[in-house]
Amino acid sequence: MAKITFVDVTLRDGNHTFRHQFTPEIVQATAAALDAAGVDIIEVGHGDGLGGSCVHVGRAPATDRQLLEAACKVTKRAKVGILLVPGFGLFADLEMAAEVGVGVARIATHCTEADVTEQHLRRAKDLGMFTVGYLISAGMASPEQLAEQARKLESYGADYVNLAESQGHLVPREVAARIRAVRQAVNIPIGFHPHNNLGLAIGNILAAVDEGATFIDGSLKGFGGGAGNAQTEVAVTALKRAGHEVGTDLFGIMDAADVFARQVAPQPMPVIDNDSLLMGYANVYGGYINPVRHAAEQYGCDARALVLRLGERKVVAAQEDVVIEEAQKLSRAMRLAA
């Protein structure tokens, strides 16, 4: 059975669901609970990573430094991690993160564009950080394409490569094929980051681990973009039940989930509603759930039709302008039809 390193992404990916409004107080209380539960890596920051706070995707109430300092102050065993998308995040952001005590840098890009991460991966490595090549929207590339990108990440010095199934679109056999292809292509560990739009996040984790993934992402109460991530407390329980070695304490992670839920109350936990379900079906990035709903309301169009249009256009992360463009088109078409 595999030894699993568990990465909790509540305090970064969950920020999408909270409209990027996590405060240092929320971060500190949750990070302390995750650390006490024995989670290996705690990812913290704006939903779009370092430098992500902006009008385009959402202003945060606190700086990256303030959020990271809040987490680093209370973690004793876990490593604090960040996600950085080149273009949003700069070398200066990496240097700030290293200065405040962040130990893990996950450098992210669309699944077919690994080459844009080279400089940032090498800089993070120079700063003494554990580095991860992070491929967003892995369900939009074939197993062969992902293997090619993973080889690039390994050559840039990544300590492991993480496949993020950002749309919750894949079924277990498709996840298994992608993990298998990457495992055969590289000599570094493989991680997996699922979303739950089709209700398959936990099953997809088990399929990934069976094919050799050893770093697994989840979020407390499933808090994350779209229908949410794999629910950390469920994933830990399922992995233990399957016989895998997970250092996270079962009761401790349940307690951490309750601590987090109290911090964000009365915010409802993510559910697989019709919009999220359709996003998984259409292979649309889960972080668009709130922009889709807002645009549909603003322009008076059907959110479901908007999701399908975005799927046809094969939108990727950070194309929020396309959401508005397609909503306007649908609205004009409705007016003409009337």
Coordinates of C-alpha atoms in Angstrom, one line a residue:
M1 CA 0.0 0.0 0.0
A2 CA 1.1 3.5 -0.7
K3 CA 2.5 6.1 1.7
I4 CA 0.5 9.3 1.1
T5 CA 1.5 12.9 1.6
F6 CA -1.6 14.8 2.1
V7 CA -1.9 18.4 0.9
D8 CA -4.8 20.4 2.2
V9 CA -5.8 23.3 -0.1
T10 CA -8.8 24.7 1.8
L11 CA -7.1 28.0 2.6
R12 CA -6.2 28.6 -1.1
D13 CA -8.7 26.8 -3.4
G14 CA -11.5 27.3 -0.9
N15 CA -10.9 31.0 -1.3
H16 CA -12.7 30.8 -4.7
T17 CA -15.9 29.7 -2.9
F18 CA -15.5 32.5 -0.3
R19 CA -15.0 35.1 -3.1
H20 CA -11.3 35.4 -2.1
Q21 CA -12.3 37.0 1.3
F22 CA -10.3 34.8 3.7
T23 CA -8.9 36.8 6.6
P24 CA -5.7 36.2 8.6
E25 CA -8.0 35.1 11.5
I26 CA -9.7 32.4 9.4
V27 CA -6.3 31.3 8.1
Q28 CA -4.7 31.1 11.5
A29 CA -7.5 29.2 13.2
T30 CA -7.8 26.7 10.3
A31 CA -4.1 26.2 9.8
A32 CA -3.6 25.5 13.5
A33 CA -6.3 22.8 13.4
L34 CA -4.9 21.3 10.2
D35 CA -1.4 21.2 11.7
A36 CA -2.7 19.6 14.9
A37 CA -4.4 16.9 12.8
G38 CA -1.1 16.0 11.1
V39 CA -1.7 17.3 7.6
D40 CA 1.6 17.3 5.7
I41 CA 1.3 20.5 3.6
I42 CA -1.2 23.4 4.1
E43 CA -1.6 25.6 1.0
V44 CA -2.6 29.2 1.7
G45 CA -3.4 32.3 -0.3
H46 CA -5.7 33.9 -2.8
G47 CA -7.7 31.4 -4.9
D48 CA -5.6 32.3 -7.9
G49 CA -2.4 32.1 -5.9
L50 CA 0.3 34.6 -5.1
G51 CA -0.4 38.0 -6.8
G52 CA -3.9 36.9 -7.6
S53 CA -5.7 39.7 -5.7
C54 CA -7.0 42.0 -8.4
V55 CA -10.2 43.6 -9.8
H56 CA -10.2 41.0 -12.6
V57 CA -10.7 37.9 -10.4
G58 CA -11.3 39.3 -6.9
R59 CA -9.7 41.6 -4.4
A60 CA -8.6 40.0 -1.1
P61 CA -9.1 41.8 2.3
A62 CA -5.5 41.0 3.3
T63 CA -2.2 40.8 1.6
D64 CA -0.4 37.6 0.6
R65 CA 2.1 38.3 3.3
Q66 CA -0.5 38.7 6.0
L67 CA -2.2 35.4 5.1
L68 CA 1.0 33.5 4.9
E69 CA 2.3 34.9 8.2
A70 CA -0.9 33.9 9.9
A71 CA -0.4 30.3 8.8
C72 CA 3.4 30.1 9.4
K73 CA 2.9 31.5 12.9
V74 CA 0.9 28.5 14.1
T75 CA 2.2 25.6 12.2
K76 CA 4.7 23.4 14.0
R77 CA 4.7 20.2 12.0
A78 CA 3.2 20.9 8.6
K79 CA 4.9 22.8 5.8
V80 CA 3.0 25.9 4.5
G81 CA 2.7 26.0 0.8
I82 CA 1.7 28.5 -1.9
L83 CA 0.5 28.3 -5.5
L84 CA 1.9 30.7 -8.0
V85 CA 0.7 31.2 -11.6
P86 CA 3.4 33.0 -13.6
G87 CA 2.0 36.3 -14.7
F88 CA -0.1 36.7 -11.6
G89 CA 2.9 35.9 -9.3
L90 CA 6.4 37.3 -9.6
F91 CA 9.9 36.4 -8.3
A92 CA 9.3 39.1 -5.6
D93 CA 6.3 37.1 -4.4
L94 CA 8.3 33.9 -4.2
E95 CA 11.0 35.7 -2.3
M96 CA 8.5 37.2 0.2
A97 CA 7.0 33.7 0.7
A98 CA 10.4 32.2 1.5
E99 CA 11.1 35.1 3.8
V100 CA 8.1 34.5 6.0
G101 CA 8.7 30.7 6.2
V102 CA 6.8 29.1 3.3
G103 CA 8.4 25.7 2.5
V104 CA 6.5 24.5 -0.6
A105 CA 6.1 26.3 -3.9
R106 CA 3.6 24.9 -6.4
I107 CA 4.2 26.6 -9.7
A108 CA 1.0 26.3 -11.9
T109 CA 0.1 26.7 -15.5
H110 CA -2.3 25.3 -18.0
C111 CA -1.7 21.6 -18.7
T112 CA -0.1 22.1 -22.1
E113 CA 2.2 25.1 -21.1
A114 CA 4.8 23.7 -18.7
D115 CA 7.5 25.7 -20.3
V116 CA 6.3 29.0 -18.8
T117 CA 7.1 27.6 -15.3
E118 CA 10.8 27.0 -15.7
Q119 CA 12.1 30.3 -14.4
H120 CA 9.8 30.3 -11.4
L121 CA 10.5 26.6 -10.5
R122 CA 14.3 27.3 -10.6
R123 CA 13.9 30.4 -8.5
A124 CA 11.9 28.6 -5.9
K125 CA 14.5 25.9 -5.8
D126 CA 17.2 28.5 -5.3
L127 CA 15.3 29.9 -2.4
G128 CA 15.4 26.4 -0.7
M129 CA 11.7 25.6 -1.3
F130 CA 10.2 22.2 -2.1
T131 CA 9.0 22.7 -5.7
V132 CA 6.0 21.3 -7.5
G133 CA 5.1 21.5 -11.2
Y134 CA 1.4 22.0 -11.2
L135 CA -0.6 21.3 -14.4
I136 CA -4.1 22.9 -14.3
S137 CA -7.1 21.4 -16.1
A138 CA -5.4 18.0 -16.7
G139 CA -8.6 16.7 -18.2
M140 CA -8.1 19.0 -21.2
A141 CA -5.0 17.1 -22.3
S142 CA -4.4 13.5 -23.4
P143 CA -2.2 11.2 -21.3
E144 CA 0.5 11.5 -23.9
Q145 CA 0.5 15.3 -23.7
L146 CA 0.6 15.3 -19.9
A147 CA 3.6 12.9 -20.0
E148 CA 5.4 15.3 -22.3
Q149 CA 4.7 18.2 -20.0
A150 CA 5.7 16.3 -16.9
R151 CA 9.1 15.5 -18.4
K152 CA 9.7 19.2 -18.9
L153 CA 8.7 19.9 -15.3
E154 CA 11.2 17.2 -14.1
S155 CA 13.9 18.8 -16.2
Y156 CA 13.2 22.2 -14.5
G157 CA 13.9 20.7 -11.1
A158 CA 10.4 20.0 -9.8
D159 CA 10.3 17.7 -6.8
Y160 CA 7.0 16.3 -8.0
V161 CA 4.4 16.9 -10.7
N162 CA 0.8 17.5 -9.7
L163 CA -2.1 16.9 -12.1
A164 CA -5.0 19.1 -11.2
E165 CA -8.4 17.9 -12.6
S166 CA -9.8 21.4 -12.2
Q167 CA -13.1 20.8 -13.9
G168 CA -14.2 17.6 -12.2
H169 CA -14.7 16.2 -15.6
L170 CA -12.8 12.9 -15.6
V171 CA -14.0 9.4 -14.6
P172 CA -11.7 7.0 -12.7
R173 CA -10.4 5.1 -15.8
E174 CA -9.4 8.4 -17.4
V175 CA -7.6 9.6 -14.3
A176 CA -5.8 6.2 -14.1
A177 CA -4.6 6.5 -17.7
R178 CA -3.2 10.0 -17.1
I179 CA -1.4 9.1 -13.9
R180 CA 0.0 5.9 -15.5
A181 CA 1.3 7.8 -18.5
V182 CA 3.1 10.4 -16.3
R183 CA 4.4 7.7 -14.0
Q184 CA 6.0 6.0 -16.9
A185 CA 7.5 9.3 -18.2
V186 CA 9.2 10.6 -15.0
N187 CA 11.3 9.6 -12.1
I188 CA 9.7 12.0 -9.6
P189 CA 6.6 11.5 -7.5
I190 CA 3.1 12.3 -8.9
G191 CA 0.3 14.2 -7.1
F192 CA -3.4 14.5 -7.9
H193 CA -5.9 17.3 -7.2
P194 CA -9.5 16.4 -8.0
H195 CA -12.8 18.4 -8.1
N196 CA -16.1 16.9 -7.3
N197 CA -18.5 18.1 -10.1
L198 CA -19.6 14.6 -11.1
G199 CA -19.3 13.3 -7.5
L200 CA -16.2 11.3 -8.4
A201 CA -13.5 13.1 -6.5
I202 CA -12.9 10.3 -3.9
G203 CA -13.1 7.5 -6.5
N204 CA -10.7 9.4 -8.7
I205 CA -8.3 9.7 -5.8
L206 CA -8.3 6.0 -5.2
A207 CA -7.8 5.4 -9.0
A208 CA -4.8 7.8 -9.0
V209 CA -3.2 6.2 -5.9
D210 CA -3.6 2.7 -7.4
E211 CA -1.6 4.0 -10.4
G212 CA 1.2 5.4 -8.3
A213 CA 0.2 8.9 -7.1
T214 CA 1.5 9.6 -3.7
F215 CA 0.7 13.3 -3.1
I216 CA -3.1 13.9 -2.7
D217 CA -5.0 17.2 -2.4
G218 CA -8.2 17.8 -0.6
S219 CA -10.1 20.6 1.2
L220 CA -12.1 20.6 4.4
K221 CA -15.8 20.2 3.9
G222 CA -14.9 20.0 0.2
F223 CA -14.5 23.8 0.2
G224 CA -13.2 24.8 -3.3
G225 CA -13.9 26.0 -6.7
G226 CA -17.0 24.8 -8.5
A227 CA -18.6 21.8 -6.7
G228 CA -15.5 21.8 -4.5
N229 CA -12.5 19.6 -4.1
A230 CA -12.3 16.1 -2.6
Q231 CA -13.4 16.5 1.0
T232 CA -10.2 16.2 3.1
E233 CA -11.8 14.4 6.0
V234 CA -13.6 11.9 3.6
A235 CA -10.4 11.4 1.5
V236 CA -8.3 10.7 4.5
T237 CA -10.9 8.2 5.8
A238 CA -11.2 6.5 2.4
L239 CA -7.5 6.2 2.0
K240 CA -7.1 4.7 5.4
R241 CA -10.0 2.3 4.7
A242 CA -8.2 1.2 1.5
G243 CA -5.1 0.4 3.5
H244 CA -2.9 3.3 2.5
E245 CA -0.5 4.9 5.0
V246 CA -1.8 8.5 5.8
G247 CA -0.2 10.4 8.6
T248 CA -3.2 12.6 9.2
D249 CA -5.2 11.7 12.3
L250 CA -8.8 10.6 11.7
F251 CA -10.4 12.4 14.7
G252 CA -8.1 15.4 14.3
I253 CA -9.1 16.0 10.7
M254 CA -12.7 15.8 11.6
D255 CA -12.1 18.4 14.3
A256 CA -10.3 20.6 11.8
A257 CA -13.3 20.4 9.4
D258 CA -15.5 21.6 12.2
V259 CA -13.1 24.5 13.1
F260 CA -13.1 25.6 9.5
A261 CA -16.9 25.4 9.2
R262 CA -17.3 27.7 12.2
Q263 CA -14.8 30.2 10.8
V264 CA -16.8 30.6 7.5
A265 CA -20.4 30.3 8.9
P266 CA -23.0 31.0 7.6
Q267 CA -21.4 30.4 4.2
P268 CA -22.9 27.1 2.9
M269 CA -20.6 24.3 2.0
P270 CA -20.2 23.4 -1.7
V271 CA -22.7 21.1 -3.2
I272 CA -23.1 19.5 -6.6
D273 CA -25.9 21.8 -7.8
N274 CA -27.0 22.0 -11.5
D275 CA -24.5 24.6 -12.5
S276 CA -21.6 22.7 -11.0
L277 CA -22.8 19.4 -12.4
L278 CA -23.0 20.9 -15.9
M279 CA -19.5 22.4 -15.6
G280 CA -18.1 19.0 -14.9
Y281 CA -20.0 17.5 -17.8
A282 CA -18.9 20.4 -20.2
N283 CA -15.2 20.4 -18.9
V284 CA -15.4 24.0 -17.7
Y285 CA -13.0 25.3 -15.1
G286 CA -14.6 25.2 -11.6
G287 CA -13.4 28.6 -10.6
Y288 CA -15.9 30.1 -13.0
I289 CA -18.9 29.1 -11.0
N290 CA -19.4 32.5 -9.4
P291 CA -18.6 34.5 -12.5
V292 CA -21.0 32.4 -14.5
R293 CA -23.8 33.0 -12.0
H294 CA -23.1 36.7 -11.8
A295 CA -22.9 37.1 -15.6
A296 CA -26.1 35.1 -16.1
E297 CA -28.0 37.3 -13.7
Q298 CA -26.5 40.5 -15.0
Y299 CA -27.3 39.8 -18.7
G300 CA -30.4 37.8 -18.2
C301 CA -29.3 34.6 -19.8
D302 CA -29.5 30.9 -18.8
A303 CA -26.5 29.9 -16.7
R304 CA -26.7 26.4 -18.1
A305 CA -26.6 27.6 -21.7
L306 CA -23.7 29.8 -20.7
V307 CA -21.7 26.9 -19.3
L308 CA -22.2 24.9 -22.5
R309 CA -21.0 27.8 -24.6
L310 CA -17.9 28.0 -22.4
G311 CA -17.3 24.3 -22.8
E312 CA -17.6 24.6 -26.6
R313 CA -15.0 27.4 -26.5
K314 CA -12.7 25.3 -24.3
V315 CA -12.0 28.1 -21.9
V316 CA -9.1 27.8 -19.5
A317 CA -8.4 29.4 -16.2
A318 CA -8.1 33.2 -16.1
Q319 CA -10.4 33.9 -19.1
E320 CA -13.2 35.6 -17.1
D321 CA -13.6 38.0 -19.9
V322 CA -14.9 35.2 -22.1
V323 CA -17.7 34.5 -19.5
I324 CA -18.9 38.1 -20.0
E325 CA -18.5 37.9 -23.8
E326 CA -20.6 34.7 -24.1
A327 CA -23.2 36.0 -21.7
Q328 CA -23.7 39.1 -23.8
K329 CA -24.0 37.0 -27.0
L330 CA -26.6 34.8 -25.4
S331 CA -28.5 37.9 -24.1
R332 CA -28.5 39.4 -27.6
A333 CA -29.7 36.1 -29.2
M334 CA -32.5 35.9 -26.7
R335 CA -33.6 39.5 -27.5
L336 CA -33.5 38.8 -31.2
A337 CA -35.5 35.6 -30.8
A338 CA -38.2 37.5 -28.8

